[in-house]
């Protein structure tokens, strides 16, 4: 009986609620949720939360995207059952992963250049206290750009007050093995500090095709608390992974080969489809230092400083010739030296490397003045992104001589320059300010109004020979918002909000690209920012044994941006499609029923109507896309979950249905709806042993093992040749898809000391 059962959000602690001028938590008598996930929710927006009590019952490898799968509006496409691969996707209300802000301990996790977040790099599940998903509105003080799709926030567990150790050992399908150990210091002398340090190591074979994944991970947190609610912490998360890439088929390839569409298990001379050429190594370090200071009876300061480093490679197999090469638009007169070349041709590793650094700070002051709670703050973020597509030699067995794609080890031109398809460095500086006022009009009615201004500056350099050397873009967005919440009675709430969001184009839109010495893509700083206005109206009921939430939402987009890959195999060519206007509206709902002690039944659902407002310009013509469905936006989604825990036995189940998804703006190709089922059962052994926490559980992931395509990996304008509004034939391009993961079973023994 298991997996992601998701309910509403946690209440703020009483002290925190008082600091915010909110009402105390509502006390009800009945059957509380066995996971403790449904106390009072007071924010004036749609929001759901899962907490540690639920997370600890799931397979320990599941990432944050997989854990929120049952929440209303969440559409998760995972390429592997264990959540180790970077080939995954999350959409909310039809808005893509690059539209969703992600925070961990208050620090942004999204890639600064492309806005994606990679959940396999986040903290280990054992250290996560809660995961909160706001489906439609990011907080005004969130240090994120482009949160139209909502906000996913992870909070780490605090260090324990007593010295202790936790050990988890797991084994499962596909030769999966995982070990985890966490040490808590307890109180460190009389310093008022306490800390934890954890380490995990995971290995699993690919569930389809050749290859395997490895992951080593370290989490740590140091916490100090003093005085009347003051606290400061430092959280660190280091990830070292070597993940296999799962190839994404077109619909034709899927129908022909199904799950057999994989990389080759054995290498032969000239083979660019060998699995060793598609293993992606990444190393990341995230640091966050949140602080809360009570400066007076009515004045507080909240801030988070953060620092990130990351380097990784997303490689592919390709071939080079010793002659006839180009660097940018420059023809190379002298031949290049290619190890292993036969008749002037060599199979090599094509590297797509990213080297990022990011640092920033967000802080706000909050003043309680009578019925007003006034907040004001600043956000500063500085990031660098060095992107290179270079080439590395491989040996006679097809193994790369350097899988990391380091530039110093890559193939060079005859005169010593780096041979590269793409070579650029971008500096991104984000500056923001915000001010908000929360007005307690009556004891039941609260009105919030705020304004956020964000300026995003990109300066970059293109190192390839050609007409372009420097790039520059500077844009500012004004983002007003307002919300209202009315407490009808002790169990019922009404809320409404209006929120604005913007997003600048991805950084690769700034740069020229070349193929065969010819510029096949022209970089521009003239691409318009995406801008959206969204509204929500909602109702909540919080009862002793039954709780429910219903939210109606509406979005209006200008210059809707969609990132895609326009060419797979060989050099990776990224592109941003401007879909013009888009209008979306729908309803999210969730119900939690607790018929008996230790039993919870959860139901969620979404209806989504998302339509394109404009014809799409392609070349010198327009595709007739006005009025068609938006891509990756299923009309219907349903979730059904249950949990049981009587103190000795526990378990849960989760069923998720996702409706049809279109993959092109013309709606001339789509994938059918599908359903998945996760289950688990476990036993608490503490009472039969020495009283210390000891759990044994069995998790079954995707137990029905449906052979389906689970999401769209690369959208296109049209799959088939189409006559444009102007009468020209616009050629079609096949979209690519994620293959839904297969069945997996994992057993875990958890022991506290």
XYZ file of C-alpha atoms in Angstrom:
753
model
C 0.000 0.000 0.000
C 2.351 3.229 -1.073
C 3.882 6.208 -2.868
C 3.443 9.864 -3.234
C 0.330 10.662 -1.251
C 0.035 14.397 -1.178
C -2.149 16.520 0.940
C -2.386 20.192 1.885
C 0.310 22.340 3.446
C 1.710 22.425 6.926
C 0.720 25.097 9.383
C 3.312 27.634 10.395
C 4.626 27.178 13.901
C 2.672 29.292 16.400
C 5.581 31.682 16.912
C 6.054 32.072 13.179
C 2.355 32.650 12.693
C 2.380 35.328 15.343
C 5.337 37.003 13.666
C 3.334 37.188 10.470
C 0.228 38.494 12.165
C -1.729 35.372 11.290
C -4.343 33.541 13.317
C -3.269 30.665 15.554
C -3.535 27.138 14.152
C -7.066 25.736 14.213
C -7.490 22.774 16.567
C -9.889 20.056 15.443
C -10.945 16.789 16.997
C -11.203 13.737 14.782
C -8.843 11.418 12.955
C -5.611 13.294 12.113
C -3.816 12.349 8.934
C -1.295 9.557 9.675
C 1.413 11.573 7.944
C 0.504 14.861 9.699
C 0.089 16.636 6.372
C -3.196 18.463 6.774
C -3.098 21.138 9.482
C -4.474 24.585 8.735
C -3.349 26.283 5.529
C -3.460 30.071 5.633
C -1.725 31.347 2.484
C -3.917 33.101 -0.075
C -2.911 30.811 -2.935
C -3.043 27.172 -3.970
C -0.367 25.213 -2.134
C 0.300 21.611 -1.087
C 2.961 20.000 1.071
C 4.428 16.603 1.826
C 6.423 16.085 5.014
C 9.104 13.756 6.390
C 6.584 11.306 7.864
C 5.390 10.561 4.329
C 8.761 10.869 2.575
C 10.390 8.270 4.829
C 7.894 5.637 3.628
C 8.867 6.060 -0.037
C 11.713 4.466 -1.957
C 14.753 6.443 -0.728
C 16.023 7.159 -4.249
C 12.923 9.078 -5.380
C 13.658 12.690 -6.232
C 11.570 15.761 -5.396
C 9.717 15.699 -8.734
C 8.590 12.106 -8.211
C 7.513 12.820 -4.628
C 5.035 15.526 -5.693
C 3.522 13.483 -8.515
C 0.068 13.185 -6.916
C -0.342 16.894 -6.247
C -2.949 18.721 -8.355
C -1.533 19.898 -11.679
C 1.808 18.073 -11.306
C 2.738 16.059 -14.408
C 6.001 14.165 -13.878
C 7.857 12.388 -16.680
C 10.653 10.192 -15.309
C 12.990 8.214 -17.531
C 13.987 5.785 -14.784
C 12.073 4.451 -11.771
C 14.722 5.435 -9.224
C 14.971 9.099 -10.182
C 18.723 8.946 -10.852
C 18.706 10.109 -14.465
C 18.725 13.794 -15.395
C 16.265 12.924 -18.179
C 13.104 13.948 -16.361
C 10.466 16.640 -16.524
C 7.888 18.376 -14.337
C 5.051 20.510 -15.647
C 2.457 22.358 -13.571
C -0.854 23.356 -15.111
C 0.769 22.773 -18.502
C 3.761 25.029 -17.749
C 7.192 23.495 -18.197
C 10.063 22.823 -15.855
C 11.805 26.033 -16.942
C 8.720 27.969 -15.742
C 8.872 26.565 -12.194
C 11.032 28.147 -9.522
C 12.879 25.695 -7.275
C 14.325 26.565 -3.858
C 16.262 24.523 -1.318
C 16.687 26.133 2.092
C 15.617 29.397 0.451
C 18.342 29.270 -2.227
C 17.518 28.964 -5.964
C 18.294 25.655 -7.669
C 17.345 26.583 -11.243
C 20.051 26.834 -13.861
C 20.701 30.574 -14.311
C 21.097 30.273 -18.091
C 18.323 27.847 -19.018
C 16.079 27.913 -15.906
C 15.997 24.127 -15.529
C 16.414 22.355 -12.192
C 17.814 18.847 -11.830
C 16.114 16.989 -8.953
C 18.555 14.072 -8.952
C 21.132 16.529 -7.567
C 19.004 17.662 -4.607
C 19.408 16.571 -0.990
C 18.862 12.954 0.045
C 15.262 12.184 0.969
C 16.220 11.222 4.534
C 17.311 14.830 5.143
C 14.245 16.547 3.658
C 11.797 17.873 6.254
C 9.116 18.905 3.768
C 8.479 19.669 0.099
C 6.017 22.462 -0.667
C 4.486 23.027 -4.087
C 2.706 26.294 -4.863
C 1.032 25.491 -8.180
C 0.536 29.002 -9.460
C 2.348 31.736 -7.548
C 5.872 32.163 -6.190
C 6.318 34.199 -3.011
C 7.226 37.826 -3.566
C 10.587 37.383 -1.803
C 11.547 34.227 -3.741
C 14.917 34.662 -5.512
C 13.653 33.180 -8.771
C 13.094 34.345 -12.342
C 10.202 32.877 -14.265
C 7.869 31.417 -11.653
C 4.664 31.480 -13.696
C 4.386 27.744 -13.250
C 4.706 27.938 -9.483
C 7.322 27.279 -6.825
C 8.789 24.028 -5.511
C 10.494 24.500 -2.127
C 12.560 21.977 -0.181
C 13.338 22.424 3.507
C 16.045 20.319 5.128
C 15.625 18.621 8.457
C 17.125 20.428 11.452
C 19.963 18.683 13.297
C 18.680 16.607 16.188
C 19.019 17.871 19.754
C 20.488 14.513 20.816
C 23.536 12.692 19.477
C 22.514 9.902 17.139
C 23.020 8.009 13.907
C 20.692 6.771 11.167
C 21.635 3.988 8.742
C 19.595 2.940 5.701
C 20.464 -0.033 3.498
C 18.523 -0.649 0.263
C 18.562 -3.227 -2.528
C 16.292 -3.520 -5.511
C 15.600 -4.321 -9.132
C 18.257 -3.753 -11.792
C 21.029 -4.597 -9.312
C 20.266 -1.440 -7.337
C 22.247 -0.937 -4.124
C 22.182 2.057 -1.820
C 23.705 2.916 1.504
C 23.013 5.967 3.650
C 24.422 7.076 6.977
C 23.711 10.239 8.959
C 25.430 11.471 12.121
C 23.869 14.075 14.428
C 26.107 15.838 16.914
C 23.381 16.936 19.297
C 24.161 20.095 21.265
C 27.824 21.058 20.763
C 28.992 22.033 24.237
C 27.552 25.358 25.346
C 27.772 26.980 21.923
C 24.056 26.625 21.176
C 25.032 24.911 17.916
C 24.126 21.490 16.592
C 24.824 19.811 13.251
C 24.356 16.761 11.080
C 26.460 15.194 8.340
C 25.254 12.480 5.963
C 26.702 10.419 3.119
C 24.988 8.157 0.601
C 26.119 6.049 -2.308
C 23.845 4.533 -4.952
C 24.376 2.275 -7.943
C 21.796 0.814 -10.333
C 21.810 -0.707 -13.800
C 19.768 1.006 -16.478
C 16.257 -0.384 -16.477
C 16.333 -0.437 -20.291
C 19.358 -0.743 -22.504
C 22.996 -0.978 -21.451
C 24.656 1.157 -18.807
C 24.374 2.019 -15.151
C 24.065 5.030 -12.854
C 26.180 5.962 -9.857
C 25.569 8.704 -7.298
C 27.565 9.851 -4.293
C 26.027 12.526 -2.127
C 26.870 14.530 1.003
C 24.474 16.736 3.003
C 25.330 18.792 6.066
C 23.634 21.416 8.184
C 24.860 23.560 11.069
C 22.191 25.340 13.144
C 22.333 27.903 15.879
C 19.341 29.209 17.864
C 19.310 31.872 20.541
C 17.156 34.450 22.254
C 13.523 34.890 21.327
C 13.225 32.965 18.056
C 16.562 33.952 16.477
C 18.167 31.298 14.314
C 20.879 30.984 11.673
C 22.007 27.949 9.725
C 24.414 26.824 7.039
C 23.314 23.991 4.745
C 25.617 22.217 2.290
C 24.737 19.677 -0.385
C 27.359 18.030 -2.627
C 26.476 15.670 -5.461
C 28.800 13.570 -7.642
C 26.915 11.515 -10.216
C 27.564 9.632 -13.420
C 24.188 9.131 -15.061
C 23.226 7.334 -18.227
C 21.202 9.198 -20.812
C 18.063 7.441 -21.985
C 17.462 8.141 -25.701
C 14.171 9.842 -26.547
C 12.440 8.317 -29.574
C 10.179 9.924 -32.106
C 6.691 8.458 -32.400
C 7.753 6.478 -35.473
C 10.776 5.062 -33.653
C 8.648 4.189 -30.632
C 6.125 2.305 -32.756
C 8.914 0.424 -34.505
C 11.143 -0.425 -31.522
C 9.249 0.403 -28.317
C 11.460 0.017 -25.264
C 14.097 -1.504 -27.537
C 15.025 2.012 -28.686
C 18.338 2.181 -26.816
C 22.023 2.762 -27.194
C 24.169 -0.171 -28.299
C 25.564 -2.532 -25.677
C 28.787 -3.328 -27.604
C 31.166 -1.090 -29.510
C 32.280 -1.569 -33.087
C 34.539 0.652 -35.134
C 32.723 3.792 -36.270
C 29.751 3.254 -33.926
C 28.432 6.561 -32.521
C 25.513 4.883 -30.721
C 27.593 3.068 -28.080
C 26.253 3.573 -24.529
C 29.617 4.607 -23.039
C 29.466 7.743 -25.199
C 26.250 8.914 -23.499
C 27.152 8.787 -19.801
C 26.786 12.216 -18.169
C 29.072 13.065 -15.218
C 28.121 16.015 -12.993
C 29.477 17.530 -9.782
C 27.572 20.195 -7.868
C 27.954 22.007 -4.572
C 25.083 24.027 -3.093
C 25.445 26.190 0.003
C 22.665 28.190 1.684
C 22.747 30.275 4.848
C 19.237 31.340 5.925
C 18.870 33.576 8.981
C 15.933 34.892 11.014
C 16.565 37.720 13.470
C 14.117 39.365 15.816
C 15.330 42.963 15.960
C 12.542 44.188 18.217
C 9.021 43.447 19.355
C 7.647 44.342 15.920
C 10.675 44.210 13.616
C 12.303 41.101 12.083
C 14.937 40.370 9.457
C 14.951 37.332 7.182
C 17.700 36.651 4.698
C 19.411 33.888 2.732
C 22.918 33.976 1.288
C 23.805 31.271 -1.218
C 26.702 29.966 -3.292
C 26.759 27.286 -5.987
C 29.381 25.578 -8.115
C 28.674 23.030 -10.807
C 30.441 21.305 -13.666
C 29.160 18.550 -15.911
C 29.099 17.014 -19.341
C 26.172 15.762 -21.442
C 28.137 13.901 -24.118
C 27.172 12.154 -27.349
C 28.866 10.102 -30.059
C 29.836 11.704 -33.355
C 32.454 11.572 -36.100
C 35.101 14.030 -37.300
C 37.259 14.188 -40.387
C 40.873 15.288 -40.430
C 40.195 17.801 -43.211
C 37.314 20.023 -44.291
C 36.642 21.347 -40.782
C 35.434 24.756 -39.666
C 35.769 26.771 -36.493
C 32.841 29.151 -36.435
C 32.830 30.597 -39.956
C 36.549 30.020 -40.453
C 37.672 27.183 -42.726
C 40.644 25.290 -41.248
C 43.305 24.987 -43.914
C 45.507 22.519 -42.042
C 44.297 19.032 -41.111
C 43.676 18.208 -37.459
C 45.188 15.249 -35.647
C 42.521 12.675 -34.778
C 43.593 9.629 -32.722
C 42.260 6.418 -34.216
C 41.321 7.966 -37.562
C 40.777 5.508 -40.418
C 40.851 6.973 -43.920
C 40.644 10.433 -42.364
C 37.544 9.699 -40.216
C 37.432 9.136 -36.455
C 34.657 8.405 -33.984
C 34.915 10.815 -31.052
C 33.063 11.933 -27.949
C 31.109 15.113 -28.515
C 31.063 17.114 -25.263
C 28.349 19.483 -24.079
C 29.895 20.928 -20.932
C 28.612 23.522 -18.527
C 30.765 25.206 -15.880
C 28.676 27.382 -13.561
C 29.175 29.552 -10.526
C 26.378 31.438 -8.818
C 26.226 33.572 -5.690
C 23.541 35.779 -4.265
C 21.681 37.149 -1.305
C 18.060 37.976 -0.598
C 16.962 39.803 2.524
C 13.885 41.531 3.881
C 12.778 43.578 6.870
C 9.276 43.091 8.260
C 7.548 45.638 10.479
C 4.266 45.112 12.323
C 2.476 48.472 12.591
C -1.035 48.096 13.965
C -3.133 46.320 11.370
C -0.318 46.555 8.804
C 2.513 44.080 8.340
C 4.953 45.822 5.983
C 7.839 44.014 4.291
C 10.593 45.379 2.078
C 13.645 43.671 0.667
C 16.418 43.382 -1.907
C 17.745 40.533 -4.036
C 21.122 40.352 -5.776
C 22.385 37.427 -7.850
C 25.618 37.025 -9.845
C 26.279 34.000 -12.042
C 28.721 32.838 -14.709
C 28.085 30.077 -17.231
C 30.837 28.663 -19.477
C 29.296 26.459 -22.180
C 31.423 24.469 -24.603
C 30.756 21.830 -27.231
C 34.156 20.293 -27.851
C 35.448 16.852 -28.861
C 37.444 14.160 -27.047
C 39.224 11.089 -28.408
C 38.067 7.555 -27.568
C 40.117 4.341 -27.372
C 39.800 1.225 -29.496
C 37.088 -0.160 -27.198
C 34.921 2.968 -27.469
C 35.746 4.363 -24.029
C 36.388 8.124 -23.854
C 39.860 9.171 -22.786
C 38.191 11.947 -20.745
C 34.473 11.595 -20.023
C 34.362 15.012 -18.276
C 35.094 16.909 -21.501
C 37.752 19.153 -19.982
C 38.967 21.729 -22.487
C 42.637 21.071 -21.753
C 42.199 17.436 -22.854
C 39.994 18.078 -25.886
C 40.945 17.866 -29.562
C 42.713 20.966 -30.908
C 43.197 22.563 -34.300
C 46.594 22.413 -35.990
C 47.474 25.819 -34.514
C 46.434 24.803 -30.976
C 42.957 26.320 -30.684
C 40.054 24.414 -29.158
C 37.993 22.687 -31.846
C 34.437 23.481 -30.805
C 30.934 23.663 -32.192
C 29.932 26.056 -29.398
C 32.203 28.106 -27.137
C 30.854 30.934 -24.994
C 30.801 32.498 -21.535
C 27.858 34.424 -20.088
C 27.676 36.593 -16.984
C 24.176 37.110 -15.591
C 23.441 39.764 -12.974
C 19.992 39.914 -11.402
C 18.886 42.764 -9.142
C 15.492 42.974 -7.529
C 13.529 44.851 -4.919
C 10.124 44.209 -3.399
C 7.691 45.817 -0.983
C 4.474 44.371 0.401
C 1.771 45.210 2.918
C -0.482 42.693 4.640
C -3.508 44.445 6.137
C -5.700 42.767 8.750
C -8.916 44.570 7.854
C -10.856 42.507 10.382
C -10.044 39.450 12.453
C -11.265 37.329 9.530
C -10.366 39.403 6.453
C -6.762 39.974 5.294
C -5.696 41.951 2.221
C -2.175 41.726 0.757
C -0.665 43.981 -1.897
C 2.886 44.037 -3.201
C 5.235 45.136 -5.946
C 8.424 43.506 -7.201
C 10.885 44.974 -9.669
C 13.496 42.747 -11.320
C 16.348 43.744 -13.639
C 18.243 41.004 -15.456
C 21.496 41.776 -17.268
C 23.418 39.326 -19.452
C 26.888 40.027 -20.841
C 28.562 37.337 -22.876
C 31.371 36.489 -25.215
C 31.323 34.165 -28.208
C 34.813 32.679 -28.656
C 34.111 31.240 -32.116
C 35.483 33.116 -35.158
C 32.742 35.100 -36.835
C 30.992 38.462 -36.843
C 29.809 38.072 -33.242
C 32.124 38.490 -30.265
C 30.179 40.249 -27.501
C 26.508 39.933 -26.542
C 24.454 42.093 -24.201
C 20.877 42.264 -22.991
C 19.341 44.237 -20.133
C 15.665 44.036 -19.256
C 13.458 45.181 -16.395
C 10.062 43.869 -15.339
C 7.474 45.447 -13.037
C 5.547 42.760 -11.169
C 2.564 43.915 -9.064
C 0.416 41.460 -7.119
C -2.488 41.336 -4.687
C -4.396 38.744 -2.691
C -7.226 38.475 -0.197
C -8.151 35.798 2.348
C -11.377 35.499 4.317
C -11.810 33.123 7.251
C -15.493 32.181 6.957
C -15.469 30.237 10.220
C -13.148 27.933 12.139
C -13.144 25.421 9.288
C -13.706 27.337 6.051
C -11.578 29.798 4.083
C -11.951 31.756 0.868
C -9.016 33.280 -1.002
C -8.185 35.021 -4.260
C -5.040 36.455 -5.826
C -3.638 38.198 -8.886
C 0.043 37.592 -9.718
C 2.348 38.734 -12.513
C 5.481 36.938 -13.755
C 8.101 37.412 -16.439
C 10.971 35.480 -17.967
C 13.789 36.622 -20.202
C 14.812 34.355 -23.102
C 17.324 31.609 -22.374
C 20.938 32.644 -22.799
C 21.532 30.549 -25.933
C 19.164 32.828 -27.897
C 21.895 35.495 -27.703
C 24.537 33.557 -29.630
C 25.210 32.811 -33.289
C 25.552 29.140 -34.211
C 27.397 27.688 -37.185
C 27.259 24.516 -39.223
C 29.736 23.795 -41.983
C 31.142 27.317 -41.710
C 27.721 28.880 -42.338
C 25.780 30.716 -39.680
C 22.615 28.629 -39.310
C 21.291 30.459 -36.257
C 21.551 34.172 -35.575
C 21.780 35.291 -31.984
C 19.646 38.243 -30.984
C 18.917 40.405 -27.970
C 15.609 41.504 -29.496
C 13.560 38.503 -28.352
C 10.721 39.775 -26.192
C 10.313 38.782 -22.565
C 7.527 36.421 -21.646
C 4.977 38.131 -19.399
C 1.970 36.594 -17.696
C -0.923 37.604 -15.478
C -2.573 34.881 -13.416
C -5.576 34.781 -11.106
C -6.710 32.213 -8.552
C -9.955 31.880 -6.584
C -10.120 29.157 -3.963
C -12.044 27.529 -1.124
C -10.735 25.367 1.720
C -12.526 23.229 4.279
C -10.582 21.794 7.207
C -12.610 19.309 9.250
C -11.878 16.724 11.921
C -11.927 13.785 9.481
C -12.485 15.400 6.083
C -10.633 18.225 4.370
C -10.859 19.664 0.891
C -9.505 22.426 -1.331
C -10.766 23.702 -4.692
C -8.955 26.360 -6.756
C -9.993 27.948 -10.018
C -7.170 29.545 -12.035
C -6.681 31.656 -15.143
C -3.501 32.636 -17.035
C -2.895 35.135 -19.825
C 0.522 34.996 -21.541
C 2.313 37.329 -23.913
C 5.304 35.970 -25.851
C 4.956 32.482 -24.382
C 8.417 30.891 -24.523
C 9.100 27.193 -24.997
C 12.599 25.731 -24.872
C 13.275 22.721 -27.069
C 16.004 20.742 -28.821
C 15.674 21.192 -32.565
C 18.228 18.540 -33.488
C 19.148 15.341 -31.673
C 22.259 13.292 -32.388
C 25.464 15.091 -33.203
C 25.783 18.623 -31.872
C 22.987 19.643 -29.517
C 21.098 22.590 -30.983
C 18.943 24.385 -28.423
C 16.205 26.770 -29.414
C 13.505 28.917 -27.870
C 10.157 29.059 -29.607
C 7.993 32.142 -29.164
C 4.451 30.808 -29.127
C 2.875 34.261 -28.930
C -0.149 34.581 -26.695
C -1.672 31.793 -24.650
C -4.761 31.602 -22.446
C -5.210 28.903 -19.822
C -7.857 28.284 -17.223
C -9.008 25.360 -15.136
C -9.749 23.877 -11.739
C -7.528 22.072 -9.206
C -9.073 20.059 -6.392
C -7.917 17.777 -3.602
C -9.729 15.862 -0.869
C -8.394 14.063 2.186
C -10.691 11.675 4.077
C -9.640 10.000 7.324
C -12.285 7.361 8.151
C -10.329 5.782 11.032
C -7.222 6.327 13.079
C -4.098 5.766 10.977
C -6.025 5.652 7.678
C -6.066 8.370 5.016
C -7.569 8.446 1.527
C -6.477 11.229 -0.807
C -7.964 12.277 -4.164
C -6.688 15.026 -6.467
C -7.693 16.216 -9.903
C -7.238 18.920 -12.488
C -9.154 20.168 -15.486
C -7.022 22.366 -17.767
C -8.091 24.364 -20.827
C -4.937 25.772 -22.481
C -5.159 27.352 -25.923
C -2.738 29.176 -28.246
C -3.962 32.695 -29.029
C -1.912 33.440 -32.168
C -0.708 31.933 -35.413
C 2.954 30.961 -35.146
C 5.485 32.678 -37.451
C 7.731 30.141 -39.219
C 10.125 31.424 -41.843
C 8.212 33.941 -43.936
C 4.797 32.433 -43.264
C 2.457 31.613 -40.374
C 1.281 28.241 -39.119
C -2.489 28.217 -38.426
C -2.072 27.509 -34.693
C -4.597 29.961 -33.238
C -7.115 28.171 -31.046
C -5.168 24.908 -30.827
C -4.184 23.092 -27.630
C -0.996 24.153 -25.890
C 1.753 21.533 -25.902
C 2.445 19.306 -22.873
C -0.827 20.428 -21.301
C -3.115 17.440 -20.547
C -6.759 18.407 -20.196
C -7.376 15.945 -17.352
C -5.267 14.566 -14.509
C -6.385 12.455 -11.548
C -4.611 11.094 -8.492
C -5.777 8.591 -5.903
C -3.690 7.735 -2.880
C -4.040 6.031 0.472
C -1.894 5.538 3.562
C -2.122 3.268 6.575
C -0.049 3.254 9.766
C -1.134 1.592 13.024
C 2.233 1.905 14.730
C 3.315 -1.581 13.686
C 2.328 -2.025 10.029
C 2.278 0.750 7.456
C 1.787 1.140 3.749
C 0.472 3.318 0.993
C -0.673 3.332 -2.611
C -0.786 5.918 -5.380
C -2.520 5.905 -8.745
C -1.901 8.749 -11.201
C -3.662 9.285 -14.524
C -2.401 11.842 -17.050
C -4.472 12.634 -20.118
C -3.479 13.146 -23.746
C -0.554 15.499 -24.397
C 0.085 17.309 -27.684
C 3.686 17.573 -28.864
C 3.332 20.177 -31.639
C 1.736 23.598 -31.945
C -0.325 22.285 -34.855
C -1.651 19.430 -32.681
C -0.789 17.008 -35.481
C 0.983 14.622 -33.099
C 0.244 13.592 -29.520
C 0.684 10.821 -26.982
C -2.205 9.003 -25.334
C -3.166 9.249 -21.690
C -1.715 6.720 -19.272
C -1.843 5.657 -15.618
C 0.757 4.458 -13.106
C 0.489 2.625 -9.786
C 2.962 2.671 -6.888
C 2.579 0.586 -3.735
C 4.475 -0.197 -0.540
C 4.207 -2.082 2.689
C 6.361 -1.976 5.779
C 6.697 -2.829 9.423
C 7.917 -0.852 12.450
C 10.186 -3.215 14.409
C 11.132 -0.964 17.312
C 8.646 -2.495 19.784
C 9.947 -6.008 19.033
C 13.612 -4.989 19.373
C 15.145 -2.399 21.679
C 12.668 0.465 21.205
C 14.890 2.342 18.768
C 13.494 3.212 15.369
C 13.856 0.202 13.070
C 11.758 -0.016 9.901
C 11.648 -2.560 7.113
C 9.735 -1.587 3.992
C 9.188 -2.782 0.448
C 8.464 -0.247 -2.294
C 6.990 -1.235 -5.668
C 7.355 1.540 -8.252
C 5.182 1.629 -11.378
C 3.886 -1.805 -10.496
C 1.604 -2.209 -13.548
C 4.591 -1.545 -15.855
C 2.671 0.204 -18.689
C 4.577 0.520 -21.966
C 3.899 4.205 -22.612
C 5.441 7.505 -23.618
C 5.217 9.649 -20.496
C 5.968 13.154 -21.771
C 7.310 15.398 -24.513
C 11.099 15.812 -24.466
C 11.380 18.111 -27.501
C 8.369 19.968 -28.923
C 8.210 21.067 -32.561
C 6.023 23.488 -34.486
C 4.459 20.812 -36.700
C 5.129 17.113 -37.188
C 3.779 16.923 -40.749
C 4.142 19.225 -43.730
C 1.552 21.976 -43.376
C 0.257 24.707 -45.668
C 0.841 28.074 -43.999
C -1.539 31.026 -43.994
C 0.449 32.485 -46.874
C 0.216 29.328 -48.965
C 3.768 28.003 -48.533
C 4.562 24.442 -47.449
C 6.060 24.434 -43.959
C 8.066 21.237 -43.461
C 7.322 19.102 -40.433
C 9.790 17.881 -37.811
C 9.146 14.912 -35.541
C 8.987 15.615 -31.781
C 10.876 13.430 -29.296
C 9.407 11.825 -26.175
C 10.282 10.468 -22.752
C 9.764 6.724 -22.399
C 7.843 5.917 -19.225
C 9.979 4.023 -16.731
C 9.584 0.322 -16.037
C 8.641 -1.555 -12.894
C 11.066 -1.619 -9.959
C 10.995 -3.075 -6.456
C 13.250 -1.883 -3.626
C 13.609 -3.143 -0.047
C 14.983 -0.847 2.659
C 16.092 -1.517 6.218
C 16.276 1.657 8.322
C 17.891 1.718 11.747
C 18.463 4.539 14.223
C 21.206 4.417 16.876
